[in-house]
PDB file of C-alpha atoms in Angstrom:
ATOM      1  CA  MET A 394      41.578 -31.374  -6.467  1.00 68.00           C
ATOM      2  CA  THR A 395      41.019 -29.421  -3.045  1.00 80.00           C
ATOM      3  CA  LEU A 396      38.072 -28.132  -1.770  1.00 86.00           C
ATOM      4  CA  PRO A 397      37.148 -24.133  -2.380  1.00 86.00           C
ATOM      5  CA  ASP A 398      38.883 -22.010   1.281  1.00 83.00           C
ATOM      6  CA  ASP A 399      34.786 -21.029   1.452  1.00 85.00           C
ATOM      7  CA  PHE A 400      33.539 -24.584   0.837  1.00 86.00           C
ATOM      8  CA  SER A 401      30.992 -24.977   3.911  1.00 88.00           C
ATOM      9  CA  PRO A 402      29.277 -28.411   4.338  1.00 87.00           C
ATOM     10  CA  ASP A 403      26.388 -27.422   5.750  1.00 83.00           C
ATOM     11  CA  LYS A 404      25.499 -24.497   2.926  1.00 84.00           C
ATOM     12  CA  TYR A 405      26.612 -27.575   0.191  1.00 83.00           C
ATOM     13  CA  LEU A 406      23.846 -29.342   2.088  1.00 83.00           C
ATOM     14  CA  GLU A 407      21.665 -27.022   2.025  1.00 80.00           C
ATOM     15  CA  LEU A 408      21.964 -26.261  -1.567  1.00 80.00           C
ATOM     16  CA  HIS A 409      22.009 -30.100  -2.793  1.00 81.00           C
ATOM     17  CA  PRO A 410      19.389 -31.890  -0.363  1.00 79.00           C
ATOM     18  CA  ASP A 411      20.026 -34.849  -2.359  1.00 78.00           C
ATOM     19  CA  VAL A 412      23.150 -35.383  -0.879  1.00 83.00           C
ATOM     20  CA  LEU A 413      22.057 -34.662   2.455  1.00 83.00           C
ATOM     21  CA  LYS A 414      18.343 -36.588   1.710  1.00 75.00           C
ATOM     22  CA  ALA A 415      21.331 -39.999   0.923  1.00 79.00           C
ATOM     23  CA  GLY A 416      23.324 -39.047   4.115  1.00 83.00           C
ATOM     24  CA  LEU A 417      26.569 -38.843   1.713  1.00 85.00           C
ATOM     25  CA  ASN A 418      29.732 -36.944   2.834  1.00 89.00           C
ATOM     26  CA  PRO A 419      29.347 -32.882   1.290  1.00 87.00           C
ATOM     27  CA  ALA A 420      32.695 -32.127   0.811  1.00 88.00           C
ATOM     28  CA  LEU A 421      33.684 -35.859  -0.931  1.00 87.00           C
ATOM     29  CA  HIS A 422      30.985 -35.635  -2.822  1.00 87.00           C
ATOM     30  CA  TYR A 423      31.358 -31.942  -4.006  1.00 84.00           C
ATOM     31  CA  LEU A 424      35.253 -33.369  -5.218  1.00 84.00           C
ATOM     32  CA  LYS A 425      34.482 -36.567  -6.795  1.00 82.00           C
ATOM     33  CA  PHE A 426      30.846 -35.579  -8.466  1.00 79.00           C
ATOM     34  CA  GLY A 427      29.730 -31.579  -7.642  1.00 78.00           C
ATOM     35  CA  ILE A 428      32.367 -29.998  -9.678  1.00 78.00           C
ATOM     36  CA  PRO A 429      32.272 -32.626 -12.550  1.00 69.00           C
ATOM     37  CA  GLU A 430      28.671 -31.976 -13.031  1.00 69.00           C
ATOM     38  CA  GLY A 431      28.697 -28.283 -11.962  1.00 69.00           C
ATOM     39  CA  ARG A 432      27.137 -27.930  -8.476  1.00 79.00           C
ATOM     40  CA  ALA A 433      27.125 -24.981  -6.330  1.00 81.00           C
ATOM     41  CA  TYR A 434      28.685 -24.046  -3.056  1.00 82.00           C
ATOM     42  CA  LYS A 435      27.888 -20.920  -2.538  1.00 79.00           C
ATOM     43  CA  GLY A 436      24.973 -18.618  -2.555  1.00 74.00           C
ATOM     44  CA  ALA A 437      20.783 -18.891  -2.107  1.00 64.00           C
ATOM     45  CA  ALA A 438      18.988 -21.937  -2.227  1.00 55.00           C
ATOM     46  CA  ARG A 439      17.616 -23.308  -5.927  1.00 50.00           C
ATOM     47  CA  TYR A 440      14.791 -24.909  -2.727  1.00 45.00           C
ATOM     48  CA  VAL A 441      12.186 -22.892  -0.464  1.00 46.00           C
ATOM     49  CA  GLU A 442      10.901 -24.572   2.436  1.00 47.00           C
ATOM     50  CA  LYS A 443       6.877 -25.787   1.232  1.00 55.00           C
ATOM     51  CA  LYS A 444       4.145 -26.229   3.469  1.00 66.00           C
ATOM     52  CA  TYR A 445       3.563 -28.937   5.284  1.00 73.00           C
ATOM     53  CA  ASN A 446       0.936 -31.318   3.283  1.00 84.00           C
ATOM     54  CA  PRO A 447      -0.427 -34.366   4.724  1.00 86.00           C
ATOM     55  CA  LEU A 448      -1.151 -35.575   2.023  1.00 91.00           C
ATOM     56  CA  HIS A 449       2.379 -35.818   0.316  1.00 90.00           C
ATOM     57  CA  PRO A 450       5.511 -37.370   0.825  1.00 90.00           C
ATOM     58  CA  LYS A 451       8.674 -36.670   3.395  1.00 87.00           C
ATOM     59  CA  ILE A 452      10.539 -36.153   0.236  1.00 87.00           C
ATOM     60  CA  ASP A 453       8.270 -33.636  -1.503  1.00 87.00           C
ATOM     61  CA  GLU A 454      10.535 -33.030  -4.541  1.00 89.00           C
ATOM     62  CA  THR A 455      10.899 -34.767  -7.932  1.00 93.00           C
ATOM     63  CA  TYR A 456      13.481 -38.723  -7.713  1.00 94.00           C
ATOM     64  CA  HIS A 457      16.014 -37.691 -10.897  1.00 95.00           C
ATOM     65  CA  HIS A 458      18.798 -40.499 -10.885  1.00 95.00           C
ATOM     66  CA  ASP A 459      20.150 -42.653 -13.093  1.00 96.00           C
ATOM     67  CA  GLY A 460      17.518 -42.456 -16.427  1.00 96.00           C
ATOM     68  CA  LEU A 461      14.827 -42.423 -13.666  1.00 97.00           C
ATOM     69  CA  ALA A 462      12.916 -39.229 -12.762  1.00 96.00           C
ATOM     70  CA  SER A 463       9.558 -39.794 -10.992  1.00 96.00           C
ATOM     71  CA  ARG A 464       7.094 -37.849  -8.378  1.00 94.00           C
ATOM     72  CA  HIS A 465       6.056 -40.403  -6.742  1.00 97.00           C
ATOM     73  CA  ASN A 466       7.182 -41.306  -2.851  1.00 96.00           C
ATOM     74  CA  HIS A 467      10.446 -42.171  -1.882  1.00 95.00           C
ATOM     75  CA  ASP A 468      10.661 -41.069   0.893  1.00 94.00           C
ATOM     76  CA  PHE A 469      13.240 -44.898   1.615  1.00 95.00           C
ATOM     77  CA  MET A 470      15.892 -42.425   1.293  1.00 93.00           C
ATOM     78  CA  ILE A 471      15.308 -41.216   4.397  1.00 89.00           C
ATOM     79  CA  ASP A 472      15.079 -44.461   6.128  1.00 93.00           C
ATOM     80  CA  PRO A 473      18.118 -44.911   8.706  1.00 91.00           C
ATOM     81  CA  ALA A 474      18.739 -48.743   7.488  1.00 95.00           C
ATOM     82  CA  PHE A 475      18.079 -48.487   3.591  1.00 95.00           C
ATOM     83  CA  ARG A 476      20.756 -45.101   3.564  1.00 93.00           C
ATOM     84  CA  ALA A 477      22.546 -47.611   6.242  1.00 94.00           C
ATOM     85  CA  ALA A 478      23.015 -49.934   3.481  1.00 96.00           C
ATOM     86  CA  TYR A 479      23.548 -48.325   1.055  1.00 94.00           C
ATOM     87  CA  GLY A 480      25.946 -46.084   2.737  1.00 94.00           C
ATOM     88  CA  ARG A 481      27.997 -50.157   2.364  1.00 96.00           C
ATOM     89  CA  GLY A 482      26.890 -49.903  -0.554  1.00 96.00           C
ATOM     90  CA  VAL A 483      29.072 -47.310  -1.672  1.00 95.00           C
ATOM     91  CA  ALA A 484      31.965 -48.104   0.350  1.00 95.00           C
ATOM     92  CA  ALA A 485      32.271 -51.494  -2.174  1.00 96.00           C
ATOM     93  CA  ALA A 486      32.156 -49.007  -4.970  1.00 95.00           C
ATOM     94  CA  GLY A 487      33.994 -45.999  -4.175  1.00 93.00           C
ATOM     95  CA  MET A 488      32.118 -44.058  -4.571  1.00 91.00           C
ATOM     96  CA  ASP A 489      27.866 -43.027  -4.689  1.00 92.00           C
ATOM     97  CA  TYR A 490      26.075 -43.948  -8.219  1.00 94.00           C
ATOM     98  CA  ASN A 491      23.373 -42.677  -7.529  1.00 95.00           C
ATOM     99  CA  TRP A 492      21.662 -45.972  -7.659  1.00 96.00           C
ATOM    100  CA  PHE A 493      19.327 -45.000  -5.198  1.00 97.00           C
ATOM    101  CA  TRP A 494      15.769 -47.112  -6.042  1.00 98.00           C
ATOM    102  CA  ARG A 495      17.698 -49.384  -8.039  1.00 98.00           C
ATOM    103  CA  VAL A 496      19.768 -50.361  -4.385  1.00 98.00           C
ATOM    104  CA  HIS A 497      16.186 -50.513  -2.861  1.00 98.00           C
ATOM    105  CA  VAL A 498      14.351 -52.504  -5.617  1.00 98.00           C
ATOM    106  CA  GLY A 499      17.463 -55.418  -4.731  1.00 98.00           C
ATOM    107  CA  LEU A 500      17.122 -54.563  -0.694  1.00 98.00           C
ATOM    108  CA  TRP A 501      12.825 -55.919  -0.761  1.00 98.00           C
ATOM    109  CA  ALA A 502      14.609 -57.809  -3.419  1.00 98.00           C
ATOM    110  CA  ALA A 503      16.271 -59.639  -0.670  1.00 98.00           C
ATOM    111  CA  ARG A 504      14.314 -59.489   2.226  1.00 98.00           C
ATOM    112  CA  SER A 505      11.665 -60.962   0.708  1.00 98.00           C
ATOM    113  CA  ALA A 506      14.168 -64.171  -0.724  1.00 98.00           C
ATOM    114  CA  ALA A 507      15.429 -63.779   3.464  1.00 98.00           C
ATOM    115  CA  LYS A 508      11.942 -64.697   4.407  1.00 98.00           C
ATOM    116  CA  LEU A 509      12.453 -68.447   2.294  1.00 98.00           C
ATOM    117  CA  THR A 510      15.491 -71.314   2.259  1.00 98.00           C
ATOM    118  CA  GLY A 511      18.383 -71.682   0.466  1.00 98.00           C
ATOM    119  CA  ASP A 512      21.143 -69.369  -0.867  1.00 98.00           C
ATOM    120  CA  PHE A 513      21.865 -66.036  -2.431  1.00 99.00           C
ATOM    121  CA  VAL A 514      24.094 -65.826  -5.811  1.00 99.00           C
ATOM    122  CA  GLU A 515      25.372 -63.498  -7.646  1.00 98.00           C
ATOM    123  CA  CYS A 516      26.124 -63.556 -10.857  1.00 98.00           C
ATOM    124  CA  GLY A 517      28.214 -60.019 -12.335  1.00 98.00           C
ATOM    125  CA  VAL A 518      30.015 -58.410  -9.007  1.00 98.00           C
ATOM    126  CA  ASN A 519      32.063 -55.830  -9.763  1.00 98.00           C
ATOM    127  CA  ARG A 520      32.602 -53.821  -6.925  1.00 97.00           C
ATOM    128  CA  GLY A 521      30.097 -55.954  -4.914  1.00 98.00           C
ATOM    129  CA  PHE A 522      27.356 -52.106  -4.822  1.00 98.00           C
ATOM    130  CA  LEU A 523      24.486 -54.271  -4.423  1.00 98.00           C
ATOM    131  CA  SER A 524      25.811 -57.389  -2.784  1.00 98.00           C
ATOM    132  CA  SER A 525      27.555 -55.411   0.028  1.00 98.00           C
ATOM    133  CA  ALA A 526      24.398 -53.364   0.880  1.00 98.00           C
ATOM    134  CA  ILE A 527      22.698 -56.115   0.667  1.00 98.00           C
ATOM    135  CA  MET A 528      25.023 -58.306   3.116  1.00 98.00           C
ATOM    136  CA  HIS A 529      25.028 -55.300   6.044  1.00 98.00           C
ATOM    137  CA  ASP A 530      21.749 -55.154   5.318  1.00 98.00           C
ATOM    138  CA  LEU A 531      20.669 -58.520   6.333  1.00 98.00           C
ATOM    139  CA  ASP A 532      23.322 -58.837   9.012  1.00 98.00           C
ATOM    140  CA  TRP A 533      24.723 -61.250   6.679  1.00 98.00           C
ATOM    141  CA  ASN A 534      26.951 -63.334   9.277  1.00 98.00           C
ATOM    142  CA  LYS A 535      23.992 -64.233  11.229  1.00 98.00           C
ATOM    143  CA  THR A 536      22.055 -65.873   8.198  1.00 97.00           C
ATOM    144  CA  ASN A 537      24.287 -68.898   8.214  1.00 96.00           C
ATOM    145  CA  ARG A 538      23.905 -68.690   5.099  1.00 98.00           C
ATOM    146  CA  VAL A 539      26.123 -68.598   1.760  1.00 98.00           C
ATOM    147  CA  PHE A 540      26.356 -65.723  -0.958  1.00 98.00           C
ATOM    148  CA  TYR A 541      28.107 -66.222  -4.591  1.00 98.00           C
ATOM    149  CA  LEU A 542      29.834 -64.135  -5.525  1.00 98.00           C
ATOM    150  CA  LEU A 543      30.750 -64.732  -9.899  1.00 98.00           C
ATOM    151  CA  ASP A 544      32.757 -62.408 -11.972  1.00 98.00           C
ATOM    152  CA  THR A 545      35.846 -62.611 -14.182  1.00 98.00           C
ATOM    153  CA  PHE A 546      36.670 -58.859 -11.851  1.00 98.00           C
ATOM    154  CA  ALA A 547      38.089 -58.168 -15.018  1.00 97.00           C
ATOM    155  CA  GLY A 548      35.587 -56.605 -17.572  1.00 97.00           C
ATOM    156  CA  LEU A 549      33.677 -58.541 -20.134  1.00 97.00           C
ATOM    157  CA  ASP A 550      34.421 -61.821 -21.951  1.00 97.00           C
ATOM    158  CA  GLU A 551      34.395 -60.519 -25.153  1.00 96.00           C
ATOM    159  CA  ARG A 552      34.618 -64.451 -25.627  1.00 96.00           C
ATOM    160  CA  TYR A 553      30.570 -64.215 -25.546  1.00 97.00           C
ATOM    161  CA  LEU A 554      28.779 -61.473 -26.550  1.00 97.00           C
ATOM    162  CA  SER A 555      26.782 -61.943 -29.664  1.00 95.00           C
ATOM    163  CA  ASP A 556      27.040 -60.161 -33.172  1.00 95.00           C
ATOM    164  CA  GLU A 557      24.106 -57.608 -31.951  1.00 96.00           C
ATOM    165  CA  GLU A 558      26.306 -56.421 -29.210  1.00 97.00           C
ATOM    166  CA  ARG A 559      29.583 -55.975 -31.284  1.00 96.00           C
ATOM    167  CA  GLU A 560      28.119 -54.099 -33.623  1.00 96.00           C
ATOM    168  CA  GLY A 561      26.565 -51.773 -31.222  1.00 97.00           C
ATOM    169  CA  GLY A 562      30.090 -51.167 -29.301  1.00 97.00           C
ATOM    170  CA  VAL A 563      29.630 -53.321 -26.606  1.00 97.00           C
ATOM    171  CA  SER A 564      33.953 -54.149 -27.056  1.00 96.00           C
ATOM    172  CA  GLU A 565      34.229 -51.170 -27.167  1.00 97.00           C
ATOM    173  CA  ARG A 566      32.276 -50.104 -24.029  1.00 96.00           C
ATOM    174  CA  ASN A 567      33.864 -52.862 -22.399  1.00 96.00           C
ATOM    175  CA  ARG A 568      37.520 -51.678 -23.177  1.00 96.00           C
ATOM    176  CA  ARG A 569      36.799 -47.972 -21.857  1.00 96.00           C
ATOM    177  CA  GLU A 570      35.293 -49.474 -18.435  1.00 96.00           C
ATOM    178  CA  ILE A 571      38.493 -51.578 -17.865  1.00 96.00           C
ATOM    179  CA  THR A 572      40.397 -48.191 -19.212  1.00 96.00           C
ATOM    180  CA  SER A 573      38.446 -46.141 -16.275  1.00 95.00           C
ATOM    181  CA  GLY A 574      38.754 -47.943 -12.949  1.00 95.00           C
ATOM    182  CA  PHE A 575      34.714 -48.878 -13.562  1.00 95.00           C
ATOM    183  CA  TYR A 576      35.289 -51.967 -14.451  1.00 97.00           C
ATOM    184  CA  THR A 577      37.751 -53.592 -11.057  1.00 97.00           C
ATOM    185  CA  THR A 578      40.234 -55.905 -12.122  1.00 97.00           C
ATOM    186  CA  ASN A 579      42.138 -55.411  -8.732  1.00 97.00           C
ATOM    187  CA  LEU A 580      40.816 -59.335  -6.926  1.00 97.00           C
ATOM    188  CA  GLU A 581      42.321 -58.498  -3.674  1.00 97.00           C
ATOM    189  CA  SER A 582      40.769 -55.077  -2.716  1.00 97.00           C
ATOM    190  CA  VAL A 583      37.084 -57.423  -3.722  1.00 98.00           C
ATOM    191  CA  LYS A 584      38.247 -59.652  -0.761  1.00 98.00           C
ATOM    192  CA  GLN A 585      38.788 -56.998   1.760  1.00 98.00           C
ATOM    193  CA  ASN A 586      35.720 -55.664   0.825  1.00 98.00           C
ATOM    194  CA  PHE A 587      33.772 -59.133   1.403  1.00 98.00           C
ATOM    195  CA  ALA A 588      35.922 -60.099   4.560  1.00 98.00           C
ATOM    196  CA  GLU A 589      34.171 -59.198   6.922  1.00 98.00           C
ATOM    197  CA  TRP A 590      30.742 -61.392   5.858  1.00 98.00           C
ATOM    198  CA  PRO A 591      33.195 -65.342   6.162  1.00 98.00           C
ATOM    199  CA  ARG A 592      30.395 -67.450   3.684  1.00 98.00           C
ATOM    200  CA  ALA A 593      31.549 -64.824   1.002  1.00 98.00           C
ATOM    201  CA  THR A 594      32.222 -66.793  -1.961  1.00 98.00           C
ATOM    202  CA  ILE A 595      34.218 -64.873  -3.637  1.00 98.00           C
ATOM    203  CA  ILE A 596      34.665 -67.738  -7.144  1.00 98.00           C
ATOM    204  CA  GLN A 597      36.542 -65.636 -10.586  1.00 98.00           C
ATOM    205  CA  GLY A 598      36.493 -65.847 -14.093  1.00 98.00           C
ATOM    206  CA  SER A 599      33.922 -66.404 -16.883  1.00 98.00           C
ATOM    207  CA  ILE A 600      30.439 -67.509 -16.334  1.00 98.00           C
ATOM    208  CA  PRO A 601      28.579 -70.436 -17.630  1.00 97.00           C
ATOM    209  CA  ASP A 602      32.376 -71.316 -17.341  1.00 98.00           C
ATOM    210  CA  THR A 603      32.183 -71.193 -13.278  1.00 98.00           C
ATOM    211  CA  LEU A 604      28.726 -72.106 -12.878  1.00 98.00           C
ATOM    212  CA  PRO A 605      29.688 -75.537 -11.658  1.00 98.00           C
ATOM    213  CA  GLN A 606      31.465 -73.873  -9.063  1.00 98.00           C
ATOM    214  CA  ILE A 607      28.073 -73.074  -6.920  1.00 98.00           C
ATOM    215  CA  ASP A 608      27.807 -75.998  -4.821  1.00 97.00           C
ATOM    216  CA  SER A 609      23.901 -75.014  -3.285  1.00 98.00           C
ATOM    217  CA  THR A 610      21.432 -76.770  -4.560  1.00 97.00           C
ATOM    218  CA  GLN A 611      18.766 -74.669  -3.204  1.00 98.00           C
ATOM    219  CA  ILE A 612      18.863 -70.894  -4.135  1.00 98.00           C
ATOM    220  CA  ALA A 613      15.794 -67.952  -3.185  1.00 98.00           C
ATOM    221  CA  PHE A 614      17.720 -65.340  -4.441  1.00 99.00           C
ATOM    222  CA  LEU A 615      19.450 -64.588  -8.494  1.00 99.00           C
ATOM    223  CA  HIS A 616      21.783 -60.849  -8.947  1.00 98.00           C
ATOM    224  CA  ILE A 617      22.002 -60.965 -12.707  1.00 98.00           C
ATOM    225  CA  ASP A 618      24.172 -58.149 -14.418  1.00 98.00           C
ATOM    226  CA  LEU A 619      26.276 -58.999 -16.428  1.00 98.00           C
ATOM    227  CA  ASN A 620      26.130 -56.711 -19.167  1.00 97.00           C
ATOM    228  CA  CYS A 621      26.424 -59.634 -21.800  1.00 96.00           C
ATOM    229  CA  THR A 622      23.266 -61.912 -23.284  1.00 98.00           C
ATOM    230  CA  ILE A 623      24.961 -64.917 -23.639  1.00 98.00           C
ATOM    231  CA  PRO A 624      26.607 -65.559 -19.897  1.00 98.00           C
ATOM    232  CA  GLU A 625      23.039 -64.159 -18.195  1.00 98.00           C
ATOM    233  CA  VAL A 626      21.003 -66.471 -20.298  1.00 98.00           C
ATOM    234  CA  ALA A 627      23.091 -69.104 -19.400  1.00 98.00           C
ATOM    235  CA  ALA A 628      22.909 -68.318 -15.464  1.00 98.00           C
ATOM    236  CA  ILE A 629      19.424 -68.467 -15.294  1.00 98.00           C
ATOM    237  CA  ASP A 630      18.819 -71.277 -16.883  1.00 98.00           C
ATOM    238  CA  TYR A 631      21.143 -73.009 -15.231  1.00 98.00           C
ATOM    239  CA  LEU A 632      20.209 -72.355 -11.565  1.00 98.00           C
ATOM    240  CA  TRP A 633      16.274 -72.280 -12.681  1.00 98.00           C
ATOM    241  CA  ASP A 634      15.633 -75.850 -11.217  1.00 98.00           C
ATOM    242  CA  ARG A 635      17.731 -75.002  -7.951  1.00 98.00           C
ATOM    243  CA  LEU A 636      16.578 -72.103  -7.431  1.00 98.00           C
ATOM    244  CA  VAL A 637      13.665 -72.970  -4.746  1.00 98.00           C
ATOM    245  CA  PRO A 638       9.414 -71.793  -4.771  1.00 98.00           C
ATOM    246  CA  ASN A 639       9.014 -68.273  -4.905  1.00 98.00           C
ATOM    247  CA  ALA A 640      12.813 -67.171  -5.031  1.00 98.00           C
ATOM    248  CA  PHE A 641      13.796 -63.928  -6.545  1.00 98.00           C
ATOM    249  CA  VAL A 642      15.300 -63.493 -10.112  1.00 98.00           C
ATOM    250  CA  LEU A 643      17.041 -59.860 -10.099  1.00 98.00           C
ATOM    251  CA  LEU A 644      18.364 -58.975 -14.053  1.00 98.00           C
ATOM    252  CA  ASP A 645      19.924 -55.480 -13.636  1.00 98.00           C
ATOM    253  CA  ASP A 646      19.870 -54.057 -16.937  1.00 96.00           C
ATOM    254  CA  TYR A 647      16.544 -56.751 -18.004  1.00 98.00           C
ATOM    255  CA  ALA A 648      15.104 -53.022 -19.100  1.00 98.00           C
ATOM    256  CA  TYR A 649      18.404 -50.478 -19.216  1.00 97.00           C
ATOM    257  CA  PHE A 650      18.449 -48.072 -22.092  1.00 97.00           C
ATOM    258  CA  GLY A 651      20.572 -49.495 -24.030  1.00 96.00           C
ATOM    259  CA  TYR A 652      21.188 -52.321 -23.869  1.00 97.00           C
ATOM    260  CA  GLN A 653      18.747 -54.123 -26.076  1.00 97.00           C
ATOM    261  CA  PRO A 654      20.429 -57.837 -26.279  1.00 97.00           C
ATOM    262  CA  GLN A 655      20.100 -58.670 -22.814  1.00 97.00           C
ATOM    263  CA  LYS A 656      15.766 -58.450 -22.730  1.00 98.00           C
ATOM    264  CA  GLU A 657      15.037 -59.638 -26.184  1.00 98.00           C
ATOM    265  CA  GLY A 658      17.278 -62.985 -25.011  1.00 98.00           C
ATOM    266  CA  MET A 659      15.504 -63.132 -21.389  1.00 98.00           C
ATOM    267  CA  ASP A 660      12.168 -62.578 -23.058  1.00 98.00           C
ATOM    268  CA  GLN A 661      13.641 -65.842 -25.361  1.00 98.00           C
ATOM    269  CA  TRP A 662      14.226 -67.611 -22.615  1.00 98.00           C
ATOM    270  CA  ALA A 663      11.236 -66.361 -20.464  1.00 98.00           C
ATOM    271  CA  GLU A 664       8.854 -67.964 -23.674  1.00 98.00           C
ATOM    272  CA  LYS A 665      10.705 -70.662 -23.558  1.00 98.00           C
ATOM    273  CA  MET A 666       9.678 -71.730 -20.094  1.00 98.00           C
ATOM    274  CA  ASN A 667       6.252 -70.095 -19.595  1.00 98.00           C
ATOM    275  CA  LEU A 668       7.434 -66.940 -18.017  1.00 98.00           C
ATOM    276  CA  SER A 669       7.354 -62.944 -18.045  1.00 97.00           C
ATOM    277  CA  ILE A 670       9.342 -60.619 -16.548  1.00 98.00           C
ATOM    278  CA  LEU A 671       8.059 -57.261 -15.072  1.00 98.00           C
ATOM    279  CA  SER A 672       9.952 -54.929 -16.509  1.00 98.00           C
ATOM    280  CA  LEU A 673      11.206 -52.285 -13.945  1.00 98.00           C
ATOM    281  CA  PRO A 674      11.525 -48.135 -14.951  1.00 98.00           C
ATOM    282  CA  THR A 675      14.524 -48.803 -12.684  1.00 98.00           C
ATOM    283  CA  GLY A 676      15.491 -50.388 -16.323  1.00 98.00           C
ATOM    284  CA  GLN A 677      15.906 -53.372 -13.608  1.00 98.00           C
ATOM    285  CA  GLY A 678      14.126 -56.801 -14.176  1.00 98.00           C
ATOM    286  CA  LEU A 679      11.998 -58.913 -11.842  1.00 98.00           C
ATOM    287  CA  LEU A 680      11.424 -62.893 -11.583  1.00 98.00           C
ATOM    288  CA  ILE A 681      10.151 -64.716  -8.718  1.00 98.00           C
ATOM    289  CA  LYS A 682       9.629 -68.135  -9.089  1.00 98.00           C
ATOM    290  CA  PRO A 683       6.768 -69.555  -8.964  1.00 96.00           C
TER     291      PRO A 683
END
């Protein structure tokens, strides 16, 4: 696809303030997302300048991305630190998934965990969207921590799908995600992405098989995004005793639509541990170790 001869970056940003506020390249956004989404690149703006109201947020419009619609304050989207971190995540993924609020939650948890002693772990990395954003945000090379990054880098290991997930079509979805390129199978490109952070430790293979390769005995931040119940529960159960007090556990798909078995599996584990998980409107789940 090529840009139309009359494409104007300034006009595109005027028509689509969400692209402007996210700090994205208008031409690249139009080619990757604007065309498939049917976004206009010329004509009258759909938005009109609103009279300033001191009670309203700086971004005075509805947030509507990634399954979440909210009128509440999302001024974090124009915060320079957020934009820089989010942009690094987009660079890692090679595209923008519109995960603004999910990344905002992840950065908050990571910044909070950085006040504790311990390393960081991500189970389910793919191309490294969130972990890259976190390491950029925390200036990782100055933290003297290890960030363990575990993934098959080949999609889900279907040996570990539950009966409910097989019945619900997770095998078929997994193969579609591999075929479409959403799940990366290019480990070298992942290594190149993380090369700027020498203490990013990539561990390839299936969870729970690879969990013993995590050497750290003190973990302050754990992000689990495996899209599969059995490995997710195995990961938190295996690593729980290594989490320091007040450590942050972020579950990417805990409350996300279409991932019910993961929520139920995590809830059963939490009940066994006399814990409860906070369900977030982003589709994530949050747990802070007592």
